[in-house]
Amino acid sequence: MKKAATASIMALAVVMGLAACNREPAPVAAETPAEAWVGKDVVLYLPDPVMKARVEVAALSPYVNAAAIAAEGAIRAAPAQAGASGMLLLMVKPGGRSKAWVVTGEPAASAETVAAVVKAVEAVPAPAVREGPILVGVGFEAWGGGAPPAGANPPIPRDWYSYFPKDGGRLDDAFMARVWPD
């Protein structure tokens, strides 16, 4: 008799517990907005021995980090857009001169946003380089990312293809002088 009473009480407790449960589906959390900027990889566009001969790693690393932070600030200040993935290219020449380009896949960030990123990055003091230019890329995803840039890997701006000779070519000092003449 005790077993039957205990079983009845347990069954009642289970039924009452189930009755107290909310049977509505759990609310789905609103999708969190995509991160405005996520830095990815850093790419050296020139061979390692050339880079080491032209710039001190101790100077290059802080510059690349500062440029990425400047780009991130410009992206965060821009209105949210469709996701974009790409490469921020940083060319530095002797004399503390620097220039930036943004290469993305589709969809591309707005022209205003790209201009703001370039302006912010070009305001970052460049490291000292010697003997010739250097070229570094910072991969990124903005607003959740999008398709990667088409073409070369690592990517270059589409208009740069016109600077290569018809029989091909290399990304070297002569090429960079055509892309960004003195």
Tab-separated table of N, CA and C in Angstrom:
chain	number	residue	atom	x	y	z
A	1	MET	N	0.821	-1.185	0.000
A	1	MET	CA	0.000	0.000	0.000
A	1	MET	C	0.863	1.245	0.000
A	2	LYS	N	1.970	1.205	0.789
A	2	LYS	CA	2.865	2.350	0.836
A	2	LYS	C	3.457	2.612	-0.531
A	3	LYS	N	3.812	1.544	-1.275
A	3	LYS	CA	4.403	1.705	-2.601
A	3	LYS	C	3.414	2.355	-3.543
A	4	ALA	N	2.157	1.972	-3.489
A	4	ALA	CA	1.133	2.532	-4.365
A	4	ALA	C	0.917	4.001	-4.046
A	5	ALA	N	0.907	4.373	-2.783
A	5	ALA	CA	0.707	5.773	-2.383
A	5	ALA	C	1.886	6.609	-2.837
A	6	THR	N	3.088	6.085	-2.659
A	6	THR	CA	4.287	6.825	-3.070
A	6	THR	C	4.280	7.007	-4.577
A	7	ALA	N	3.913	5.986	-5.318
A	7	ALA	CA	3.867	6.067	-6.772
A	7	ALA	C	2.832	7.075	-7.216
A	8	SER	N	1.685	7.132	-6.532
A	8	SER	CA	0.636	8.092	-6.886
A	8	SER	C	1.102	9.514	-6.628
A	9	ILE	N	1.756	9.712	-5.501
A	9	ILE	CA	2.254	11.060	-5.163
A	9	ILE	C	3.307	11.489	-6.185
A	10	MET	N	4.209	10.589	-6.573
A	10	MET	CA	5.259	10.917	-7.549
A	10	MET	C	4.632	11.238	-8.899
A	11	ALA	N	3.655	10.466	-9.314
A	11	ALA	CA	2.995	10.708	-10.593
A	11	ALA	C	2.300	12.060	-10.578
A	12	LEU	N	1.659	12.405	-9.459
A	12	LEU	CA	0.987	13.695	-9.324
A	12	LEU	C	2.010	14.821	-9.382
A	13	ALA	N	3.162	14.645	-8.734
A	13	ALA	CA	4.205	15.674	-8.749
A	13	ALA	C	4.727	15.881	-10.165
A	14	VAL	N	4.916	14.809	-10.924
A	14	VAL	CA	5.391	14.926	-12.299
A	14	VAL	C	4.362	15.645	-13.148
A	15	VAL	N	3.058	15.257	-12.995
A	15	VAL	CA	2.003	15.906	-13.785
A	15	VAL	C	1.914	17.384	-13.438
A	16	MET	N	1.981	17.726	-12.166
A	16	MET	CA	1.900	19.129	-11.749
A	16	MET	C	3.134	19.896	-12.226
A	17	GLY	N	4.276	19.248	-12.189
A	17	GLY	CA	5.491	19.901	-12.677
A	17	GLY	C	5.390	20.190	-14.166
A	18	LEU	N	4.878	19.228	-14.909
A	18	LEU	CA	4.707	19.441	-16.342
A	18	LEU	C	3.675	20.535	-16.614
A	19	ALA	N	2.622	20.568	-15.817
A	19	ALA	CA	1.586	21.579	-16.007
A	19	ALA	C	2.137	22.976	-15.740
A	20	ALA	N	3.096	23.055	-14.842
A	20	ALA	CA	3.667	24.361	-14.514
A	20	ALA	C	4.634	24.846	-15.585
A	21	CYS	N	5.102	23.955	-16.440
A	21	CYS	CA	6.053	24.349	-17.486
A	21	CYS	C	5.361	25.200	-18.530
A	22	ASN	N	6.108	26.142	-19.046
A	22	ASN	CA	5.620	26.967	-20.133
A	22	ASN	C	5.748	26.148	-21.405
A	23	ARG	N	4.653	25.933	-22.081
A	23	ARG	CA	4.691	25.108	-23.279
A	23	ARG	C	4.900	25.939	-24.536
A	24	GLU	N	4.975	27.240	-24.376
A	24	GLU	CA	5.276	28.093	-25.522
A	24	GLU	C	6.727	27.858	-25.910
A	25	PRO	N	7.046	27.943	-27.197
A	25	PRO	CA	8.448	27.784	-27.571
A	25	PRO	C	9.284	28.892	-26.942
A	26	ALA	N	10.489	28.544	-26.622
A	26	ALA	CA	11.373	29.528	-26.023
A	26	ALA	C	11.594	30.660	-27.017
A	27	PRO	N	11.588	31.885	-26.521
A	27	PRO	CA	11.796	32.989	-27.452
A	27	PRO	C	13.197	32.895	-28.063
A	28	VAL	N	13.260	33.188	-29.352
A	28	VAL	CA	14.533	33.150	-30.047
A	28	VAL	C	15.183	34.511	-29.850
A	29	ALA	N	16.415	34.482	-29.405
A	29	ALA	CA	17.124	35.748	-29.214
A	29	ALA	C	17.277	36.428	-30.554
A	30	ALA	N	17.124	37.736	-30.546
A	30	ALA	CA	17.301	38.490	-31.774
A	30	ALA	C	18.724	38.259	-32.271
A	31	GLU	N	18.846	38.152	-33.577
A	31	GLU	CA	20.169	37.908	-34.138
A	31	GLU	C	21.075	39.070	-33.769
A	32	THR	N	22.213	38.742	-33.233
A	32	THR	CA	23.141	39.798	-32.857
A	32	THR	C	23.744	40.377	-34.120
A	33	PRO	N	23.909	41.691	-34.146
A	33	PRO	CA	24.467	42.296	-35.347
A	33	PRO	C	25.900	41.806	-35.569
A	34	ALA	N	26.256	41.689	-36.819
A	34	ALA	CA	27.603	41.230	-37.156
A	34	ALA	C	28.615	42.263	-36.688
A	35	GLU	N	29.764	41.775	-36.326
A	35	GLU	CA	30.868	42.630	-35.910
A	35	GLU	C	31.204	43.561	-37.078
A	36	ALA	N	31.379	44.851	-36.813
A	36	ALA	CA	31.666	45.809	-37.880
A	36	ALA	C	32.994	45.495	-38.559
A	37	TRP	N	33.991	45.095	-37.798
A	37	TRP	CA	35.329	44.820	-38.363
A	37	TRP	C	35.931	43.624	-37.655
A	38	VAL	N	36.387	42.679	-38.426
A	38	VAL	CA	37.148	41.558	-37.889
A	38	VAL	C	38.407	41.441	-38.736
A	39	GLY	N	39.555	41.713	-38.115
A	39	GLY	CA	40.824	41.562	-38.818
A	39	GLY	C	41.155	40.088	-38.968
A	40	LYS	N	41.703	39.747	-40.083
A	40	LYS	CA	42.064	38.351	-40.366
A	40	LYS	C	43.577	38.223	-40.427
A	41	ASP	N	44.092	37.832	-41.541
A	41	ASP	CA	45.516	37.579	-41.690
A	41	ASP	C	46.283	38.820	-42.166
A	42	VAL	N	47.588	38.769	-41.996
A	42	VAL	CA	48.488	39.787	-42.532
A	42	VAL	C	49.326	39.102	-43.597
A	43	VAL	N	49.418	39.737	-44.765
A	43	VAL	CA	50.109	39.148	-45.907
A	43	VAL	C	51.237	40.077	-46.337
A	44	LEU	N	52.431	39.508	-46.498
A	44	LEU	CA	53.558	40.247	-47.058
A	44	LEU	C	53.554	39.980	-48.560
A	45	TYR	N	53.426	41.027	-49.356
A	45	TYR	CA	53.340	40.863	-50.806
A	45	TYR	C	54.706	40.720	-51.468
A	46	LEU	N	55.765	41.006	-50.732
A	46	LEU	CA	57.120	40.857	-51.253
A	46	LEU	C	57.800	39.709	-50.521
A	47	PRO	N	58.815	39.116	-51.135
A	47	PRO	CA	59.518	38.002	-50.467
A	47	PRO	C	60.095	38.438	-49.116
A	48	ASP	N	60.142	37.500	-48.205
A	48	ASP	CA	60.622	37.761	-46.851
A	48	ASP	C	62.006	38.415	-46.817
A	49	PRO	N	62.980	37.940	-47.598
A	49	PRO	CA	64.299	38.595	-47.547
A	49	PRO	C	64.242	40.070	-47.978
A	50	VAL	N	63.393	40.381	-48.952
A	50	VAL	CA	63.249	41.770	-49.396
A	50	VAL	C	62.627	42.600	-48.283
A	51	MET	N	61.588	42.076	-47.663
A	51	MET	CA	60.928	42.807	-46.574
A	51	MET	C	61.913	43.064	-45.432
A	52	LYS	N	62.662	42.033	-45.045
A	52	LYS	CA	63.602	42.180	-43.929
A	52	LYS	C	64.714	43.175	-44.242
A	53	ALA	N	65.106	43.279	-45.510
A	53	ALA	CA	66.142	44.238	-45.899
A	53	ALA	C	65.611	45.672	-45.890
A	54	ARG	N	64.301	45.838	-46.035
A	54	ARG	CA	63.728	47.173	-46.204
A	54	ARG	C	63.080	47.767	-44.962
A	55	VAL	N	62.643	46.934	-44.043
A	55	VAL	CA	61.931	47.461	-42.872
A	55	VAL	C	62.203	46.571	-41.667
A	56	GLU	N	62.309	47.204	-40.516
A	56	GLU	CA	62.482	46.462	-39.266
A	56	GLU	C	61.122	45.915	-38.828
A	57	VAL	N	61.102	44.645	-38.468
A	57	VAL	CA	59.861	44.028	-37.986
A	57	VAL	C	59.330	44.796	-36.779
A	58	ALA	N	60.237	45.275	-35.943
A	58	ALA	CA	59.843	46.021	-34.745
A	58	ALA	C	59.109	47.312	-35.109
A	59	ALA	N	59.303	47.821	-36.313
A	59	ALA	CA	58.605	49.020	-36.759
A	59	ALA	C	57.368	48.673	-37.589
A	60	LEU	N	57.453	47.590	-38.355
A	60	LEU	CA	56.352	47.219	-39.242
A	60	LEU	C	55.130	46.735	-38.472
A	61	SER	N	55.341	45.895	-37.494
A	61	SER	CA	54.217	45.318	-36.752
A	61	SER	C	53.339	46.380	-36.091
A	62	PRO	N	53.907	47.344	-35.360
A	62	PRO	CA	53.046	48.379	-34.768
A	62	PRO	C	52.332	49.223	-35.827
A	63	TYR	N	52.992	49.460	-36.966
A	63	TYR	CA	52.354	50.226	-38.049
A	63	TYR	C	51.145	49.471	-38.590
A	64	VAL	N	51.314	48.194	-38.875
A	64	VAL	CA	50.210	47.395	-39.410
A	64	VAL	C	49.057	47.358	-38.398
A	65	ASN	N	49.373	47.180	-37.115
A	65	ASN	CA	48.333	47.179	-36.079
A	65	ASN	C	47.617	48.526	-36.016
A	66	ALA	N	48.375	49.620	-36.056
A	66	ALA	CA	47.767	50.952	-36.000
A	66	ALA	C	46.904	51.206	-37.232
A	67	ALA	N	47.350	50.753	-38.403
A	67	ALA	CA	46.559	50.916	-39.626
A	67	ALA	C	45.256	50.122	-39.535
A	68	ALA	N	45.331	48.904	-39.004
A	68	ALA	CA	44.123	48.084	-38.845
A	68	ALA	C	43.156	48.732	-37.860
A	69	ILE	N	43.676	49.312	-36.793
A	69	ILE	CA	42.816	49.995	-35.812
A	69	ILE	C	42.172	51.220	-36.452
A	70	ALA	N	42.920	51.956	-37.270
A	70	ALA	CA	42.358	53.120	-37.962
A	70	ALA	C	41.259	52.686	-38.932
A	71	ALA	N	41.497	51.605	-39.663
A	71	ALA	CA	40.486	51.085	-40.592
A	71	ALA	C	39.240	50.652	-39.832
A	72	GLU	N	39.457	49.965	-38.729
A	72	GLU	CA	38.323	49.518	-37.907
A	72	GLU	C	37.508	50.713	-37.423
A	73	GLY	N	38.164	51.773	-36.979
A	73	GLY	CA	37.458	52.961	-36.516
A	73	GLY	C	36.621	53.577	-37.617
A	74	ALA	N	37.159	53.626	-38.830
A	74	ALA	CA	36.405	54.183	-39.955
A	74	ALA	C	35.212	53.306	-40.302
A	75	ILE	N	35.391	52.001	-40.245
A	75	ILE	CA	34.284	51.074	-40.535
A	75	ILE	C	33.198	51.215	-39.469
A	76	ARG	N	33.598	51.257	-38.207
A	76	ARG	CA	32.607	51.375	-37.123
A	76	ARG	C	31.843	52.702	-37.195
A	77	ALA	N	32.489	53.755	-37.699
A	77	ALA	CA	31.839	55.062	-37.808
A	77	ALA	C	30.891	55.130	-39.005
A	78	ALA	N	31.048	54.226	-39.956
A	78	ALA	CA	30.215	54.229	-41.161
A	78	ALA	C	28.875	53.562	-40.863
A	79	PRO	N	27.855	53.915	-41.633
A	79	PRO	CA	26.579	53.213	-41.482
A	79	PRO	C	26.757	51.734	-41.813
A	80	ALA	N	26.047	50.879	-41.101
A	80	ALA	CA	26.120	49.437	-41.363
A	80	ALA	C	25.730	49.173	-42.813
A	81	GLN	N	26.421	48.237	-43.425
A	81	GLN	CA	26.207	47.913	-44.834
A	81	GLN	C	26.165	46.407	-44.992
A	82	ALA	N	25.948	45.982	-46.216
A	82	ALA	CA	26.017	44.554	-46.501
A	82	ALA	C	27.431	44.082	-46.194
A	83	GLY	N	27.575	42.855	-45.763
A	83	GLY	CA	28.875	42.322	-45.388
A	83	GLY	C	29.875	42.355	-46.532
A	84	ALA	N	31.122	42.615	-46.194
A	84	ALA	CA	32.192	42.659	-47.194
A	84	ALA	C	33.424	41.952	-46.635
A	85	SER	N	34.133	41.253	-47.498
A	85	SER	CA	35.405	40.634	-47.135
A	85	SER	C	36.454	41.157	-48.088
A	86	GLY	N	37.658	41.338	-47.572
A	86	GLY	CA	38.676	41.843	-48.476
A	86	GLY	C	40.027	41.990	-47.846
A	87	MET	N	40.801	42.889	-48.468
A	87	MET	CA	42.184	43.135	-48.069
A	87	MET	C	42.416	44.640	-48.067
A	88	LEU	N	43.021	45.097	-46.979
A	88	LEU	CA	43.500	46.467	-46.868
A	88	LEU	C	44.971	46.414	-47.251
A	89	LEU	N	45.358	47.081	-48.346
A	89	LEU	CA	46.750	47.074	-48.794
A	89	LEU	C	47.436	48.341	-48.324
A	90	LEU	N	48.661	48.171	-47.828
A	90	LEU	CA	49.461	49.274	-47.310
A	90	LEU	C	50.796	49.283	-48.032
A	91	MET	N	51.046	50.332	-48.821
A	91	MET	CA	52.339	50.470	-49.468
A	91	MET	C	53.084	51.598	-48.767
A	92	VAL	N	54.332	51.338	-48.433
A	92	VAL	CA	55.165	52.341	-47.772
A	92	VAL	C	56.430	52.497	-48.601
A	93	LYS	N	56.786	53.772	-48.866
A	93	LYS	CA	57.999	54.091	-49.612
A	93	LYS	C	58.965	54.830	-48.699
A	94	PRO	N	60.246	54.821	-49.069
A	94	PRO	CA	61.209	55.607	-48.297
A	94	PRO	C	60.751	57.064	-48.175
A	95	GLY	N	61.110	57.664	-47.066
A	95	GLY	CA	60.705	59.039	-46.823
A	95	GLY	C	59.404	59.145	-46.043
A	96	GLY	N	58.918	58.029	-45.496
A	96	GLY	CA	57.713	58.054	-44.674
A	96	GLY	C	56.426	58.226	-45.450
A	97	ARG	N	56.461	57.914	-46.746
A	97	ARG	CA	55.254	58.042	-47.571
A	97	ARG	C	54.482	56.728	-47.563
A	98	SER	N	53.171	56.844	-47.436
A	98	SER	CA	52.343	55.636	-47.438
A	98	SER	C	51.066	55.883	-48.227
A	99	LYS	N	50.525	54.807	-48.731
A	99	LYS	CA	49.274	54.857	-49.481
A	99	LYS	C	48.505	53.579	-49.162
A	100	ALA	N	47.194	53.691	-49.159
A	100	ALA	CA	46.341	52.541	-48.833
A	100	ALA	C	45.320	52.305	-49.945
A	101	TRP	N	44.949	51.045	-50.102
A	101	TRP	CA	43.892	50.633	-51.019
A	101	TRP	C	43.026	49.613	-50.288
A	102	VAL	N	41.759	49.552	-50.668
A	102	VAL	CA	40.837	48.561	-50.115
A	102	VAL	C	40.317	47.729	-51.282
A	103	VAL	N	40.465	46.418	-51.171
A	103	VAL	CA	39.999	45.485	-52.192
A	103	VAL	C	38.966	44.583	-51.531
A	104	THR	N	37.765	44.527	-52.093
A	104	THR	CA	36.734	43.646	-51.544
A	104	THR	C	36.096	42.822	-52.651
A	105	GLY	N	35.421	41.787	-52.214
A	105	GLY	CA	34.578	41.039	-53.121
A	105	GLY	C	33.229	41.740	-53.193
A	106	GLU	N	32.240	41.028	-53.684
A	106	GLU	CA	30.898	41.600	-53.787
A	106	GLU	C	30.060	41.143	-52.607
A	107	PRO	N	29.265	41.978	-52.030
A	107	PRO	CA	29.127	43.396	-52.359
A	107	PRO	C	30.295	44.190	-51.783
A	108	ALA	N	30.606	45.285	-52.419
A	108	ALA	CA	31.673	46.164	-51.953
A	108	ALA	C	31.090	47.169	-50.964
A	109	ALA	N	31.931	47.652	-50.079
A	109	ALA	CA	31.508	48.729	-49.182
A	109	ALA	C	31.271	49.978	-50.031
A	110	SER	N	30.511	50.909	-49.505
A	110	SER	CA	30.219	52.128	-50.252
A	110	SER	C	31.503	52.904	-50.532
A	111	ALA	N	31.491	53.692	-51.587
A	111	ALA	CA	32.653	54.502	-51.949
A	111	ALA	C	33.022	55.449	-50.812
A	112	GLU	N	32.026	55.967	-50.107
A	112	GLU	CA	32.284	56.868	-48.985
A	112	GLU	C	33.014	56.143	-47.860
A	113	THR	N	32.608	54.925	-47.593
A	113	THR	CA	33.251	54.147	-46.535
A	113	THR	C	34.679	53.801	-46.921
A	114	VAL	N	34.899	53.381	-48.154
A	114	VAL	CA	36.247	53.066	-48.617
A	114	VAL	C	37.131	54.304	-48.514
A	115	ALA	N	36.616	55.466	-48.932
A	115	ALA	CA	37.392	56.711	-48.852
A	115	ALA	C	37.729	57.045	-47.399
A	116	ALA	N	36.791	56.821	-46.483
A	116	ALA	CA	37.043	57.093	-45.061
A	116	ALA	C	38.104	56.157	-44.504
A	117	VAL	N	38.073	54.894	-44.904
A	117	VAL	CA	39.082	53.930	-44.451
A	117	VAL	C	40.451	54.353	-44.968
A	118	VAL	N	40.542	54.666	-46.248
A	118	VAL	CA	41.827	55.071	-46.839
A	118	VAL	C	42.364	56.318	-46.139
A	119	LYS	N	41.513	57.291	-45.927
A	119	LYS	CA	41.940	58.533	-45.262
A	119	LYS	C	42.450	58.245	-43.848
A	120	ALA	N	41.723	57.435	-43.105
A	120	ALA	CA	42.127	57.111	-41.727
A	120	ALA	C	43.455	56.365	-41.700
A	121	VAL	N	43.621	55.413	-42.602
A	121	VAL	CA	44.836	54.604	-42.629
A	121	VAL	C	46.030	55.437	-43.090
A	122	GLU	N	45.827	56.275	-44.075
A	122	GLU	CA	46.936	57.091	-44.574
A	122	GLU	C	47.387	58.147	-43.563
A	123	ALA	N	46.577	58.404	-42.550
A	123	ALA	CA	46.965	59.338	-41.486
A	123	ALA	C	47.900	58.686	-40.461
A	124	VAL	N	48.022	57.370	-40.494
A	124	VAL	CA	48.893	56.660	-39.558
A	124	VAL	C	50.345	56.872	-40.002
A	125	PRO	N	51.209	57.298	-39.093
A	125	PRO	CA	52.625	57.490	-39.471
A	125	PRO	C	53.254	56.176	-39.950
A	126	ALA	N	53.908	56.273	-41.102
A	126	ALA	CA	54.517	55.088	-41.714
A	126	ALA	C	55.873	54.794	-41.090
A	127	PRO	N	56.253	53.528	-41.076
A	127	PRO	CA	57.587	53.180	-40.568
A	127	PRO	C	58.651	53.568	-41.598
A	128	ALA	N	59.868	53.680	-41.136
A	128	ALA	CA	60.989	53.953	-42.039
A	128	ALA	C	61.255	52.708	-42.879
A	129	VAL	N	61.351	52.913	-44.190
A	129	VAL	CA	61.754	51.835	-45.093
A	129	VAL	C	62.963	52.317	-45.891
A	130	ARG	N	63.737	51.381	-46.372
A	130	ARG	CA	64.949	51.721	-47.121
A	130	ARG	C	65.019	50.875	-48.389
A	131	GLU	N	65.719	51.371	-49.368
A	131	GLU	CA	66.016	50.658	-50.610
A	131	GLU	C	64.829	50.495	-51.548
A	132	GLY	N	63.631	50.725	-51.134
A	132	GLY	CA	62.477	50.564	-52.016
A	132	GLY	C	61.205	50.371	-51.215
A	133	PRO	N	60.081	50.268	-51.916
A	133	PRO	CA	58.789	50.166	-51.236
A	133	PRO	C	58.538	48.785	-50.648
A	134	ILE	N	57.600	48.757	-49.718
A	134	ILE	CA	57.086	47.496	-49.180
A	134	ILE	C	55.583	47.491	-49.407
A	135	LEU	N	55.005	46.321	-49.429
A	135	LEU	CA	53.557	46.180	-49.596
A	135	LEU	C	53.068	45.087	-48.662
A	136	VAL	N	52.111	45.455	-47.823
A	136	VAL	CA	51.545	44.549	-46.823
A	136	VAL	C	50.026	44.591	-46.956
A	137	GLY	N	49.378	43.467	-46.723
A	137	GLY	CA	47.924	43.418	-46.734
A	137	GLY	C	47.379	42.938	-45.404
A	138	VAL	N	46.230	43.472	-45.024
A	138	VAL	CA	45.517	43.038	-43.827
A	138	VAL	C	44.150	42.531	-44.283
A	139	GLY	N	43.933	41.226	-44.155
A	139	GLY	CA	42.633	40.666	-44.509
A	139	GLY	C	41.596	41.059	-43.478
A	140	PHE	N	40.357	41.228	-43.923
A	140	PHE	CA	39.305	41.643	-42.996
A	140	PHE	C	37.941	41.169	-43.467
A	141	GLU	N	37.018	41.189	-42.521
A	141	GLU	CA	35.591	41.031	-42.795
A	141	GLU	C	34.899	42.209	-42.151
A	142	ALA	N	34.020	42.856	-42.876
A	142	ALA	CA	33.246	43.970	-42.341
A	142	ALA	C	31.772	43.582	-42.351
A	143	TRP	N	31.087	43.880	-41.275
A	143	TRP	CA	29.658	43.616	-41.120
A	143	TRP	C	29.288	42.173	-41.454
A	144	GLY	N	30.098	41.239	-40.995
A	144	GLY	CA	29.790	39.829	-41.180
A	144	GLY	C	30.457	39.197	-42.383
A	145	GLY	N	31.104	39.973	-43.215
A	145	GLY	CA	31.828	39.430	-44.364
A	145	GLY	C	30.942	39.155	-45.553
A	146	GLY	N	31.567	38.952	-46.666
A	146	GLY	CA	30.887	38.663	-47.925
A	146	GLY	C	31.786	37.784	-48.766
A	147	ALA	N	31.568	37.811	-50.057
A	147	ALA	CA	32.387	37.015	-50.965
A	147	ALA	C	33.809	37.564	-50.977
A	148	PRO	N	34.797	36.692	-51.072
A	148	PRO	CA	36.183	37.177	-51.139
A	148	PRO	C	36.428	37.870	-52.481
A	149	PRO	N	37.458	38.706	-52.539
A	149	PRO	CA	37.776	39.365	-53.812
A	149	PRO	C	38.127	38.342	-54.890
A	150	ALA	N	37.687	38.612	-56.107
A	150	ALA	CA	38.009	37.738	-57.234
A	150	ALA	C	39.399	38.083	-57.752
A	151	GLY	N	40.011	37.138	-58.418
A	151	GLY	CA	41.307	37.403	-59.047
A	151	GLY	C	42.451	36.814	-58.260
A	152	ALA	N	43.525	37.575	-58.201
A	152	ALA	CA	44.768	37.101	-57.586
A	152	ALA	C	44.576	36.775	-56.113
A	153	ASN	N	45.407	35.872	-55.654
A	153	ASN	CA	45.414	35.534	-54.238
A	153	ASN	C	46.860	35.603	-53.762
A	154	PRO	N	47.213	36.558	-52.923
A	154	PRO	CA	46.366	37.537	-52.273
A	154	PRO	C	45.873	38.587	-53.272
A	155	PRO	N	44.757	39.206	-52.947
A	155	PRO	CA	44.115	40.111	-53.904
A	155	PRO	C	44.867	41.425	-54.091
A	156	ILE	N	44.659	41.998	-55.275
A	156	ILE	CA	45.151	43.335	-55.590
A	156	ILE	C	43.980	44.108	-56.204
A	157	PRO	N	44.059	45.439	-56.193
A	157	PRO	CA	42.977	46.212	-56.823
A	157	PRO	C	42.823	45.843	-58.302
A	158	ARG	N	41.607	45.863	-58.774
A	158	ARG	CA	41.329	45.453	-60.162
A	158	ARG	C	42.098	46.299	-61.169
A	159	ASP	N	42.232	47.595	-60.900
A	159	ASP	CA	42.928	48.448	-61.871
A	159	ASP	C	44.423	48.158	-61.940
A	160	TRP	N	44.986	47.467	-60.964
A	160	TRP	CA	46.405	47.127	-60.996
A	160	TRP	C	46.731	46.137	-62.116
A	161	TYR	N	45.756	45.351	-62.517
A	161	TYR	CA	46.021	44.362	-63.567
A	161	TYR	C	46.497	45.043	-64.844
A	162	SER	N	46.056	46.258	-65.101
A	162	SER	CA	46.459	46.962	-66.316
A	162	SER	C	47.937	47.369	-66.279
A	163	TYR	N	48.578	47.344	-65.125
A	163	TYR	CA	49.988	47.708	-64.995
A	163	TYR	C	50.938	46.540	-65.278
A	164	PHE	N	50.397	45.343	-65.352
A	164	PHE	CA	51.241	44.196	-65.680
A	164	PHE	C	51.486	44.169	-67.189
A	165	PRO	N	52.671	43.752	-67.606
A	165	PRO	CA	52.897	43.587	-69.047
A	165	PRO	C	51.951	42.514	-69.601
A	166	LYS	N	51.734	42.561	-70.897
A	166	LYS	CA	50.799	41.607	-71.520
A	166	LYS	C	51.238	40.151	-71.345
A	167	ASP	N	52.543	39.930	-71.208
A	167	ASP	CA	53.034	38.559	-71.051
A	167	ASP	C	53.137	38.141	-69.587
A	168	GLY	N	52.467	38.857	-68.708
A	168	GLY	CA	52.491	38.525	-67.284
A	168	GLY	C	53.391	39.501	-66.553
A	169	GLY	N	53.945	39.078	-65.480
A	169	GLY	CA	54.815	39.960	-64.724
A	169	GLY	C	54.812	39.604	-63.260
A	170	ARG	N	55.587	40.393	-62.537
A	170	ARG	CA	55.702	40.153	-61.099
A	170	ARG	C	55.364	41.427	-60.352
A	171	LEU	N	54.994	41.247	-59.137
A	171	LEU	CA	54.762	42.377	-58.263
A	171	LEU	C	56.129	42.737	-57.669
A	172	ASP	N	56.821	43.650	-58.313
A	172	ASP	CA	58.162	44.036	-57.891
A	172	ASP	C	58.254	45.557	-57.819
A	173	ASP	N	59.468	46.089	-57.651
A	173	ASP	CA	59.637	47.535	-57.521
A	173	ASP	C	59.144	48.289	-58.749
A	174	ALA	N	59.451	47.775	-59.928
A	174	ALA	CA	59.019	48.445	-61.160
A	174	ALA	C	57.490	48.477	-61.242
A	175	PHE	N	56.863	47.383	-60.879
A	175	PHE	CA	55.402	47.331	-60.893
A	175	PHE	C	54.831	48.347	-59.900
A	176	MET	N	55.369	48.364	-58.679
A	176	MET	CA	54.842	49.286	-57.662
A	176	MET	C	55.068	50.738	-58.070
A	177	ALA	N	56.145	51.024	-58.812
A	177	ALA	CA	56.375	52.379	-59.314
A	177	ALA	C	55.328	52.775	-60.350
A	178	ARG	N	54.829	51.809	-61.104
A	178	ARG	CA	53.752	52.107	-62.066
A	178	ARG	C	52.422	52.311	-61.336
A	179	VAL	N	52.174	51.515	-60.294
A	179	VAL	CA	50.928	51.624	-59.524
A	179	VAL	C	50.869	52.947	-58.773
A	180	TRP	N	52.002	53.327	-58.181
A	180	TRP	CA	52.064	54.561	-57.394
A	180	TRP	C	53.347	55.303	-57.762
A	181	PRO	N	53.268	56.086	-58.858
A	181	PRO	CA	54.474	56.799	-59.295
A	181	PRO	C	54.865	57.883	-58.295
A	182	ASP	N	56.176	58.179	-58.291
A	182	ASP	CA	56.683	59.264	-57.430
A	182	ASP	C	56.320	60.620	-58.003
